[in-house]
């Protein structure tokens, strides 16, 4: 398909198929977010990419994250998908950083994490039309 080729819209989905596709997109997006957490935490263990197996695991988690984000972004609005993906990652990494690495649990930090979670929930609710 060249640059001048017309844009062809995909065929319309039936209501029953659309109802199945959107929840699957959210499941894929959640899995992508979990891989996002895994690779971000994995960076801590790569020691600047000098440790082979943690580096391999981190790269695989990166690939998994993007592999699941792709199908989710095909169905969901990209702004919503990207915001939720990064929100899951940021929240998960912040919480694991507190639990595993002794990072700050200051009230303001916890409030900001709660705001991220509220934003993720809000985007999900806005997308589902409730």
Coordinates of C-alpha atoms in Angstrom, one line a residue, residues 61-125:
X61 CA 9.4 -8.1 29.9
X62 CA 9.8 -4.9 27.7
X63 CA 8.8 -6.9 24.6
X64 CA 5.9 -8.5 26.5
X65 CA 4.7 -5.1 27.6
X66 CA 4.6 -3.7 24.1
X67 CA 3.3 -7.0 22.6
X68 CA 0.2 -6.7 24.8
X69 CA -0.2 -3.0 24.5
X70 CA -0.5 -3.2 20.7
X71 CA -3.7 -5.2 20.6
X72 CA -5.2 -3.1 23.4
X73 CA -4.4 0.1 21.6
X74 CA -6.0 -1.3 18.4
X75 CA -9.4 -1.3 20.2
X76 CA -9.1 1.4 22.9
X77 CA -8.3 5.0 22.2
X78 CA -4.5 5.4 22.2
X79 CA -4.6 8.2 24.8
X80 CA -6.5 6.0 27.2
X81 CA -4.5 2.9 26.5
X82 CA -1.2 4.7 26.9
X83 CA -2.2 6.6 30.1
X84 CA -3.5 3.4 31.8
X85 CA -0.4 1.4 30.7
X86 CA 2.0 4.0 32.2
X87 CA -0.3 4.5 35.2
X88 CA -0.3 0.8 36.0
X89 CA 3.5 0.7 35.6
X90 CA 4.1 3.8 37.7
X91 CA 1.8 2.7 40.5
X92 CA 3.2 -0.8 40.6
X93 CA 6.8 0.3 40.5
X94 CA 6.2 2.9 43.2
X95 CA 4.5 0.3 45.5
X96 CA 7.1 -2.4 44.9
X97 CA 9.9 0.2 45.4
X98 CA 8.4 0.9 48.9
X99 CA 8.0 -2.8 49.7
X100 CA 11.3 -4.2 48.3
X101 CA 13.7 -1.3 48.3
X102 CA 12.6 0.7 51.3
X103 CA 11.7 3.8 49.3
X104 CA 9.8 6.6 50.9
X105 CA 6.2 6.1 52.2
X106 CA 5.7 9.7 52.9
X107 CA 2.0 10.7 53.0
X108 CA 2.3 13.1 50.0
X109 CA 3.9 10.3 47.9
X110 CA 1.0 7.9 48.9
X111 CA -1.5 10.6 48.0
X112 CA 0.1 11.0 44.6
X113 CA 0.0 7.3 43.9
X114 CA -3.7 7.3 44.9
X115 CA -4.3 10.1 42.4
X116 CA -2.7 8.0 39.7
X117 CA -4.9 5.0 40.6
X118 CA -8.0 7.3 40.6
X119 CA -7.0 8.5 37.2
X120 CA -6.7 5.0 35.9
X121 CA -10.1 4.1 37.3
X122 CA -11.6 7.3 35.9
X123 CA -10.2 6.5 32.4
X124 CA -11.7 3.0 32.6
X125 CA -15.1 4.3 33.7

